[in-house]
Tab-separated table of C-alpha atoms in Angstrom:
chain	number	residue	atom	x	y	z
A	1	MET	CA	5.611	12.735	-22.788
A	2	GLY	CA	7.147	15.773	-21.072
A	3	SER	CA	10.217	17.690	-22.110
A	4	LYS	CA	13.735	16.333	-21.762
A	5	LYS	CA	14.830	15.991	-18.159
A	6	THR	CA	18.074	15.295	-16.329
A	7	PHE	CA	17.948	12.505	-13.736
A	8	TYR	CA	20.451	11.787	-10.959
A	9	TYR	CA	19.888	8.265	-9.649
A	10	LEU	CA	21.580	6.833	-6.539
A	11	ASP	CA	21.128	3.121	-5.810
A	12	ASP	CA	23.249	0.229	-4.559
A	13	SER	CA	21.820	-2.068	-7.247
A	14	LYS	CA	23.872	-1.974	-10.445
A	15	GLU	CA	21.118	-3.832	-12.291
A	16	LEU	CA	18.525	-1.171	-11.458
A	17	LEU	CA	20.918	1.649	-12.271
A	18	ASP	CA	21.639	0.134	-15.674
A	19	ALA	CA	17.957	-0.586	-16.358
A	20	PHE	CA	16.826	2.927	-15.521
A	21	SER	CA	19.697	4.522	-17.429
A	22	HIS	CA	18.793	2.607	-20.588
A	23	MET	CA	15.080	3.393	-20.243
A	24	ALA	CA	15.826	7.069	-19.642
A	25	ALA	CA	17.876	7.175	-22.834
A	26	ASP	CA	15.049	5.498	-24.750
A	27	PHE	CA	12.690	8.228	-23.547
A	28	GLY	CA	15.137	10.939	-24.578
A	29	HIS	CA	16.184	11.896	-21.050
A	30	GLU	CA	19.679	12.392	-19.624
A	31	CYS	CA	20.650	10.225	-16.659
A	32	PHE	CA	23.657	10.173	-14.314
A	33	THR	CA	23.896	7.130	-12.032
A	34	PHE	CA	25.725	6.659	-8.737
A	35	SER	CA	26.204	3.585	-6.539
A	36	ASP	CA	28.241	5.096	-3.684
A	37	PRO	CA	26.251	7.483	-1.451
A	38	PHE	CA	29.392	9.024	0.032
A	39	GLY	CA	30.804	9.676	-3.411
A	40	PHE	CA	27.417	11.004	-4.462
A	41	ILE	CA	27.356	13.563	-1.645
A	42	GLU	CA	30.974	14.506	-2.356
A	43	GLU	CA	30.027	15.134	-5.979
A	44	PHE	CA	27.572	17.774	-4.815
A	45	LYS	CA	30.137	19.320	-2.495
A	46	GLN	CA	32.616	19.796	-5.303
A	47	LYS	CA	30.308	21.265	-7.917
A	48	GLN	CA	26.839	22.725	-8.181
A	49	LEU	CA	24.857	20.292	-10.317
A	50	LYS	CA	22.181	21.699	-12.553
A	51	SER	CA	18.585	21.300	-11.526
A	52	GLY	CA	16.764	18.141	-12.480
A	53	VAL	CA	15.110	15.130	-10.898
A	54	LEU	CA	16.762	13.243	-8.057
A	55	LEU	CA	16.059	9.548	-7.408
A	56	ILE	CA	17.430	7.896	-4.280
A	57	ASP	CA	17.173	4.337	-3.005
A	58	LEU	CA	15.678	4.479	0.485
A	59	ASP	CA	17.248	1.312	1.877
A	60	PHE	CA	21.000	1.009	1.302
A	61	LYS	CA	22.829	-2.135	2.325
A	62	ILE	CA	25.138	0.080	4.398
A	63	PRO	CA	24.821	0.207	8.211
A	64	HIS	CA	23.466	3.452	9.665
A	65	LEU	CA	22.794	4.983	6.271
A	66	ASP	CA	19.627	5.314	4.242
A	67	GLY	CA	18.264	7.515	1.492
A	68	ILE	CA	16.823	9.964	4.003
A	69	ASN	CA	20.333	10.615	5.365
A	70	VAL	CA	21.478	11.466	1.853
A	71	ILE	CA	18.606	13.894	1.230
A	72	GLU	CA	19.147	15.547	4.613
A	73	ALA	CA	22.839	16.014	3.821
A	74	LEU	CA	22.002	17.612	0.488
A	75	GLU	CA	19.329	19.905	1.892
A	76	GLU	CA	21.398	21.011	4.885
A	77	ASN	CA	24.166	22.234	2.584
A	78	ASN	CA	21.922	23.491	-0.215
A	79	PHE	CA	23.959	21.553	-2.773
A	80	CYS	CA	21.253	21.278	-5.364
A	81	ASN	CA	18.154	22.857	-6.811
A	82	PHE	CA	16.123	19.862	-7.916
A	83	ASP	CA	12.617	20.109	-9.339
A	84	ILE	CA	11.550	17.166	-7.209
A	85	VAL	CA	13.089	14.332	-5.222
A	86	TYR	CA	11.968	10.696	-5.295
A	87	LEU	CA	12.665	8.032	-2.712
A	88	PHE	CA	12.421	4.521	-4.125
A	89	THR	CA	11.070	2.138	-1.510
A	90	GLY	CA	10.998	-1.647	-1.579
A	91	GLN	CA	7.810	-3.712	-1.319
A	92	ILE	CA	8.431	-4.429	2.380
A	93	MET	CA	10.508	-2.278	4.714
A	94	THR	CA	11.830	-2.985	8.186
A	95	PRO	CA	9.817	-1.445	11.027
A	96	SER	CA	12.677	0.914	11.949
A	97	LEU	CA	12.920	2.155	8.374
A	98	ARG	CA	9.155	2.683	8.231
A	99	VAL	CA	9.391	4.802	11.377
A	100	ARG	CA	12.164	6.839	9.765
A	101	LEU	CA	10.079	7.340	6.642
A	102	ASN	CA	6.963	8.331	8.568
A	103	GLN	CA	8.896	10.868	10.658
A	104	PHE	CA	10.633	12.385	7.653
A	105	ASN	CA	8.750	15.273	6.117
A	106	SER	CA	9.847	17.260	3.081
A	107	ASN	CA	7.539	18.997	0.667
A	108	ARG	CA	9.837	18.117	-2.217
A	109	VAL	CA	9.854	14.360	-1.677
A	110	GLN	CA	7.594	11.794	-3.342
A	111	TYR	CA	7.663	8.025	-2.784
A	112	LEU	CA	7.660	5.334	-5.452
A	113	LEU	CA	7.745	1.561	-5.334
A	114	LYS	CA	10.988	0.180	-6.642
A	115	ASN	CA	9.945	-1.729	-9.757
A	116	SER	CA	10.224	-1.379	-13.497
A	117	GLU	CA	6.616	-0.191	-13.893
A	118	SER	CA	7.278	2.761	-11.601
A	119	PHE	CA	10.383	3.568	-13.626
A	120	VAL	CA	8.403	3.684	-16.849
A	121	GLN	CA	5.604	5.738	-15.308
A	122	LEU	CA	8.114	8.199	-13.890
A	123	LEU	CA	9.804	8.660	-17.241
A	124	GLU	CA	6.472	9.325	-18.922
A	125	ILE	CA	5.478	12.045	-16.466
A	126	SER	CA	6.024	15.726	-17.234
A	127	HIS	CA	7.624	17.464	-14.262
A	128	GLN	CA	6.667	20.986	-15.258
A	129	ASN	CA	5.051	21.405	-11.875
A	130	ALA	CA	6.119	19.139	-9.034
A	131	ASN	CA	2.976	19.877	-7.026
A	132	SER	CA	0.760	18.512	-9.803
A	133	TYR	CA	2.438	15.111	-9.807
A	134	ILE	CA	0.078	12.146	-9.576
A	135	LEU	CA	1.318	8.590	-9.818
A	136	GLU	CA	-1.279	6.692	-11.828
A	137	HIS	CA	-1.671	2.952	-11.328
A	138	SER	CA	-3.922	0.862	-13.515
A	139	SER	CA	-3.529	-2.303	-11.476
A	140	GLU	CA	-5.339	-3.015	-8.217
A	141	ASN	CA	-2.214	-4.777	-6.959
A	142	ASP	CA	-0.173	-1.644	-7.603
A	143	ARG	CA	-2.653	0.276	-5.466
A	144	LEU	CA	-2.376	-2.301	-2.680
A	145	GLU	CA	1.412	-2.171	-2.755
A	146	TYR	CA	1.387	1.621	-2.700
A	147	GLN	CA	-1.200	1.617	0.080
A	148	ALA	CA	0.945	-0.645	2.270
A	149	GLN	CA	3.710	1.965	2.265
A	150	GLN	CA	1.438	4.474	3.990
A	151	ARG	CA	1.610	4.864	7.756
A	152	ASN	CA	-2.134	4.408	8.178
A	153	TYR	CA	-2.130	1.137	6.208
A	154	ASP	CA	1.197	-0.313	7.356
A	155	PRO	CA	0.652	-4.076	7.910
A	156	THR	CA	3.328	-4.215	10.610
A	157	SER	CA	1.205	-1.945	12.804
A	158	ASP	CA	-1.587	-4.534	12.984
A	159	PHE	CA	0.468	-7.154	14.809
A	160	THR	CA	2.973	-7.506	17.612
A	161	GLU	CA	6.402	-8.933	16.851
A	162	GLU	CA	5.340	-12.170	18.539
A	163	GLU	CA	2.229	-12.432	16.381
A	164	LEU	CA	4.329	-12.279	13.216
A	165	THR	CA	6.728	-14.969	14.447
A	166	PHE	CA	5.552	-18.560	14.090
A	167	ASP	CA	6.731	-21.920	15.413
A	168	ASN	CA	8.032	-24.653	13.152
A	169	GLY	CA	5.292	-26.786	11.656
A	170	MET	CA	2.594	-24.114	11.789
A	171	THR	CA	0.299	-23.404	8.839
A	172	ILE	CA	-0.739	-19.821	8.106
A	173	LEU	CA	-3.418	-18.727	5.639
A	174	ASP	CA	-3.553	-15.234	4.154
A	175	ALA	CA	-7.218	-15.304	3.130
A	176	GLY	CA	-7.761	-12.579	0.555
A	177	CYS	CA	-4.071	-11.949	-0.045
A	178	GLY	CA	-4.314	-9.375	-2.851
A	179	SER	CA	-0.793	-8.551	-3.989
A	180	GLY	CA	0.743	-10.674	-1.241
A	181	VAL	CA	2.047	-7.833	0.941
A	182	LEU	CA	1.207	-9.610	4.194
A	183	SER	CA	2.348	-13.053	3.031
A	184	ARG	CA	5.721	-11.654	2.032
A	185	LEU	CA	6.040	-9.893	5.368
A	186	ILE	CA	5.364	-13.164	7.201
A	187	ALA	CA	7.832	-15.041	4.990
A	188	MET	CA	10.551	-12.472	5.661
A	189	ARG	CA	9.972	-12.572	9.417
A	190	ASN	CA	10.171	-16.389	9.433
A	191	VAL	CA	12.821	-16.971	6.787
A	192	ASN	CA	14.562	-19.770	8.711
A	193	LYS	CA	11.398	-21.417	9.990
A	194	ASP	CA	9.754	-24.586	8.705
A	195	ILE	CA	6.246	-23.177	8.302
A	196	ASN	CA	3.567	-23.364	5.628
A	197	ILE	CA	2.301	-20.066	4.226
A	198	TYR	CA	-0.739	-20.192	1.963
A	199	ALA	CA	-2.043	-17.106	0.183
A	200	VAL	CA	-5.482	-17.256	-1.440
A	201	ASP	CA	-7.307	-14.672	-3.518
A	202	SER	CA	-10.353	-14.886	-5.757
A	203	SER	CA	-8.600	-13.136	-8.654
A	204	GLU	CA	-6.291	-15.257	-10.792
A	205	ALA	CA	-4.727	-12.087	-12.203
A	206	ARG	CA	-3.857	-10.828	-8.710
A	207	ILE	CA	-2.434	-14.219	-7.782
A	208	LYS	CA	-0.271	-14.289	-10.900
A	209	ASP	CA	1.038	-10.828	-10.097
A	210	ALA	CA	1.546	-11.707	-6.418
A	211	ILE	CA	3.656	-14.725	-7.400
A	212	LYS	CA	5.897	-12.510	-9.510
A	213	ARG	CA	6.320	-9.990	-6.708
A	214	SER	CA	7.223	-12.807	-4.333
A	215	GLN	CA	9.749	-14.248	-6.779
A	216	ASP	CA	11.295	-10.811	-7.273
A	217	GLU	CA	12.045	-10.782	-3.547
A	218	ASN	CA	13.323	-14.391	-3.550
A	219	LEU	CA	10.478	-15.525	-1.300
A	220	SER	CA	9.682	-18.931	-2.715
A	221	SER	CA	8.124	-20.399	0.436
A	222	ILE	CA	4.672	-18.857	-0.122
A	223	LYS	CA	2.099	-21.097	-1.789
A	224	PHE	CA	-0.230	-18.855	-3.794
A	225	LYS	CA	-3.504	-20.131	-5.174
A	226	ALA	CA	-6.645	-18.686	-6.695
A	227	GLY	CA	-9.699	-19.712	-4.724
A	228	ASN	CA	-13.064	-18.809	-3.290
A	229	LEU	CA	-12.993	-17.598	0.314
A	230	THR	CA	-16.459	-19.080	0.803
A	231	ASN	CA	-15.256	-22.525	-0.314
A	232	LEU	CA	-11.608	-22.916	0.653
A	233	ASP	CA	-9.615	-25.852	-0.656
A	234	PHE	CA	-8.410	-26.909	2.794
A	235	ALA	CA	-9.432	-29.728	5.096
A	236	ASP	CA	-11.407	-29.133	8.272
A	237	GLU	CA	-9.280	-27.836	11.169
A	238	SER	CA	-6.068	-27.767	9.120
A	239	ILE	CA	-4.915	-24.148	9.606
A	240	ASP	CA	-3.266	-22.686	12.722
A	241	VAL	CA	-3.633	-19.002	11.871
A	242	ILE	CA	-5.884	-17.229	9.361
A	243	ILE	CA	-5.580	-13.557	8.492
A	244	SER	CA	-8.102	-11.554	6.469
A	245	ARG	CA	-6.942	-7.987	5.975
A	246	PHE	CA	-9.257	-5.482	4.256
A	247	VAL	CA	-11.302	-8.358	2.843
A	248	TYR	CA	-14.808	-7.968	4.247
A	249	GLU	CA	-15.260	-4.411	2.979
A	250	HIS	CA	-14.993	-5.772	-0.570
A	251	ASN	CA	-17.392	-8.668	0.052
A	252	PRO	CA	-20.540	-7.023	1.461
A	253	ASN	CA	-22.841	-9.958	0.714
A	254	LYS	CA	-20.527	-12.744	1.882
A	255	PHE	CA	-19.815	-11.965	5.532
A	256	LYS	CA	-21.580	-15.098	6.778
A	257	GLU	CA	-20.029	-17.499	4.260
A	258	ILE	CA	-16.468	-16.171	4.613
A	259	THR	CA	-16.621	-16.259	8.412
A	260	GLU	CA	-18.097	-19.762	8.597
A	261	GLU	CA	-15.525	-21.088	6.133
A	262	ALA	CA	-12.676	-19.606	8.160
A	263	TYR	CA	-14.095	-21.295	11.248
A	264	ARG	CA	-14.305	-24.625	9.415
A	265	VAL	CA	-10.652	-24.772	8.331
A	266	LEU	CA	-9.189	-23.282	11.529
A	267	LYS	CA	-7.793	-25.695	14.101
A	268	LYS	CA	-9.215	-25.752	17.608
A	269	GLY	CA	-7.303	-23.157	19.582
A	270	GLY	CA	-6.359	-21.376	16.365
A	271	ILE	CA	-6.712	-17.648	15.808
A	272	TYR	CA	-8.478	-15.691	13.094
A	273	TYR	CA	-7.193	-12.144	12.635
A	274	VAL	CA	-9.665	-9.860	10.893
A	275	ILE	CA	-8.446	-6.369	10.029
A	276	ASP	CA	-10.815	-3.934	8.353
A	277	SER	CA	-11.837	-0.296	8.591
A	278	ASP	CA	-15.031	1.696	9.018
A	279	GLY	CA	-15.740	5.014	7.342
A	280	ILE	CA	-13.938	4.784	4.001
A	281	LEU	CA	-15.543	7.366	1.712
A	282	ALA	CA	-18.521	7.656	4.072
A	283	ASN	CA	-16.565	9.857	6.505
A	284	MET	CA	-15.747	12.538	3.930
A	285	GLY	CA	-17.444	15.697	5.162
A	286	SER	CA	-18.568	18.769	3.252
A	287	LYS	CA	-20.811	21.812	3.585
A	288	ASN	CA	-21.965	21.232	0.020
A	289	GLN	CA	-25.311	19.438	0.157
A	290	GLU	CA	-25.145	18.240	-3.449
A	291	PHE	CA	-21.795	16.607	-2.724
A	292	LEU	CA	-23.226	14.833	0.332
A	293	LYS	CA	-26.222	13.632	-1.676
A	294	LEU	CA	-24.011	12.306	-4.485
A	295	LYS	CA	-21.790	10.618	-1.916
A	296	GLY	CA	-24.849	8.837	-0.546
A	297	ASP	CA	-25.972	7.878	-4.049
A	298	LEU	CA	-22.500	6.537	-4.782
A	299	LEU	CA	-22.382	4.448	-1.611
A	300	ASP	CA	-25.836	3.055	-2.404
A	301	GLY	CA	-24.780	2.239	-5.949
A	302	LEU	CA	-21.616	0.489	-4.765
A	303	GLN	CA	-23.266	-1.537	-2.008
A	304	HIS	CA	-23.019	-4.766	-3.999
A	305	ILE	CA	-19.198	-4.497	-4.081
A	306	PHE	CA	-18.297	-2.278	-1.122
A	307	GLU	CA	-19.328	-2.043	2.535
A	308	PRO	CA	-18.287	1.272	4.174
A	309	TYR	CA	-18.825	0.015	7.751
A	310	PRO	CA	-17.846	-3.680	7.822
A	311	CYS	CA	-16.511	-3.663	11.379
A	312	ARG	CA	-19.875	-2.721	12.880
A	313	LYS	CA	-21.315	-5.916	11.458
A	314	LEU	CA	-18.427	-8.325	12.050
A	315	PRO	CA	-19.039	-9.180	15.749
A	316	SER	CA	-22.418	-10.702	14.955
A	317	PHE	CA	-21.007	-12.932	12.215
A	318	LEU	CA	-17.949	-13.968	14.234
A	319	ALA	CA	-20.093	-14.908	17.228
A	320	THR	CA	-22.652	-16.784	15.132
A	321	ALA	CA	-19.899	-18.804	13.457
A	322	GLY	CA	-18.642	-19.900	16.878
A	323	PHE	CA	-15.610	-17.686	17.457
A	324	ASN	CA	-14.635	-16.344	20.861
A	325	PHE	CA	-13.250	-12.809	20.903
A	326	SER	CA	-12.893	-9.801	23.163
A	327	THR	CA	-13.109	-6.092	22.403
A	328	PRO	CA	-11.314	-5.448	19.109
A	329	GLN	CA	-8.309	-3.169	18.955
A	330	LEU	CA	-9.183	0.223	17.458
A	331	VAL	CA	-6.637	2.184	15.454
A	332	PRO	CA	-7.520	5.715	14.251
A	333	MET	CA	-6.502	6.381	10.654
A	334	ILE	CA	-6.253	10.172	10.546
A	335	PHE	CA	-5.308	12.102	7.434
A	336	PHE	CA	-4.202	15.569	8.498
A	337	GLU	CA	-0.431	15.837	8.071
A	338	LYS	CA	0.774	16.731	4.591
A	339	HIS	CA	2.566	13.440	3.910
A	340	ASP	CA	-0.505	11.427	4.981
A	341	LEU	CA	-2.764	13.521	2.763
A	342	GLU	CA	-0.420	13.093	-0.193
A	343	TYR	CA	-0.598	9.314	0.141
A	344	GLU	CA	-4.370	9.322	0.543
A	345	ASP	CA	-4.758	11.691	-2.390
A	346	HIS	CA	-2.815	9.291	-4.601
A	347	LEU	CA	-4.743	6.289	-3.310
A	348	TRP	CA	-8.121	7.867	-4.015
A	349	ARG	CA	-7.105	8.778	-7.543
A	350	MET	CA	-6.219	5.127	-8.054
A	351	ARG	CA	-9.508	4.013	-6.504
A	352	PHE	CA	-11.610	6.391	-8.584
A	353	ASP	CA	-9.757	5.337	-11.714
A	354	SER	CA	-10.524	1.679	-11.022
A	355	PHE	CA	-14.304	2.186	-10.837
A	356	ASN	CA	-14.754	5.369	-12.857
A	357	THR	CA	-17.099	3.672	-15.335
A	358	LEU	CA	-19.317	2.486	-12.492
A	359	MET	CA	-19.277	5.959	-10.931
A	360	GLN	CA	-20.524	7.445	-14.191
A	361	LYS	CA	-23.395	4.968	-14.239
A	362	ILE	CA	-24.360	5.930	-10.684
A	363	ILE	CA	-23.921	9.711	-10.564
A	364	GLY	CA	-23.670	10.443	-14.276
A	365	GLU	CA	-22.326	13.717	-15.583
A	366	ARG	CA	-21.568	14.942	-12.053
A	367	THR	CA	-18.768	12.360	-11.685
A	368	ASP	CA	-15.903	14.708	-12.529
A	369	TRP	CA	-17.411	17.473	-10.392
A	370	PHE	CA	-17.750	15.069	-7.466
A	371	LYS	CA	-14.139	13.926	-7.737
A	372	GLU	CA	-12.863	17.485	-7.998
A	373	LEU	CA	-14.732	18.533	-4.860
A	374	PHE	CA	-13.698	15.314	-3.081
A	375	PHE	CA	-10.019	16.217	-3.370
A	376	LYS	CA	-10.724	19.817	-2.407
A	377	GLU	CA	-12.454	18.595	0.755
A	378	LEU	CA	-9.668	16.087	1.416
A	379	TRP	CA	-7.124	18.887	1.635
A	380	SER	CA	-9.435	21.342	3.406
A	381	THR	CA	-8.574	22.233	7.000
A	382	GLU	CA	-12.296	22.558	7.720
A	383	HIS	CA	-12.668	18.769	7.833
A	384	LEU	CA	-10.780	15.987	9.569
A	385	PHE	CA	-10.769	13.004	7.238
A	386	TYR	CA	-10.412	9.738	9.137
A	387	TYR	CA	-11.282	6.060	9.219
A	388	THR	CA	-11.209	3.654	12.138
A	389	ARG	CA	-9.336	0.389	11.706
A	390	PHE	CA	-10.524	-2.576	13.776
A	391	ILE	CA	-8.306	-5.552	14.609
A	392	PHE	CA	-10.296	-8.593	15.698
A	393	ARG	CA	-8.522	-11.545	17.314
A	394	ALA	CA	-11.041	-14.366	17.196
A	395	TYR	CA	-10.326	-17.838	18.604
A	396	LYS	CA	-11.826	-21.229	17.895
């Protein structure tokens, strides 16, 4: 654990303020909590607070005010000299707030999910150098939640407002739901509707965690279940809308079975949204030939669990299953701006951590060297790191 730190935490949730304050004390840190943003700003006007770590809730329940406004007010008046500033973000944000977050750029700001695990991880981190901060996540669901906060992975950007709004009586299936990000988004957009939302994932552990995240947000309408996407527990033609988001890339040998099963359970006239991306890892460029060779070896060694170009193959499987679809929507996922690179840097450290043992089996003692050069290339201005997201709208 790092040395003793002083935290200043602003949030409109008394429960979270109390929880963090107690945990900070347990870790030997000093913590000052505030619930009124106006009083918080006034505190800085009246006296110069000593440097430390600032934590601010992004989404206040106060009209025309959010955490970004608070940070801007502090920075404009040079009230403080903090080591680093954290914005705590909820699991799902409104589109307008996401736009605000994506437009806001400060080299002192990091983003964390608002949950107890993030609190503990933050308290365990040494802040001796803010630029060396890496938020480690051991859970795949944590990675998915963190990923959804990033502009390039924002689930709201895959659909129109109309596509996320459903009529009473409709049944929606989130096939391959992961942590439940999309299911929760749908539930929040249709809170007063009489609809059925099913969320299925092959991992019982992910489902258990997704249920908890849903309960934490008081979204009890989602029916989570562990299941096989190649053998869904639904009757023929019983689902109005199916969505599979970043599913095929993780199921390289099951494209045919997953697609045919989606066709089976979808009602006539129903729609199957398939969102995936081409070029993950494969598009990382370098002038170093050994790096490129190891990248190829790694992709070959991961081919049983990961497909780097799923969207190139999807049209054939969708057509063979019987779906009708037009040209998919293409969305460039470009990582060039600092805040985008920071997110992607964090995500890749999570990804590498999750399959580090497998990497060592594939590329051996060069694993650490490969990862080190990967992040160097990620931040290099000599390369433009990008993926291409495809949004298929397939009809039965």
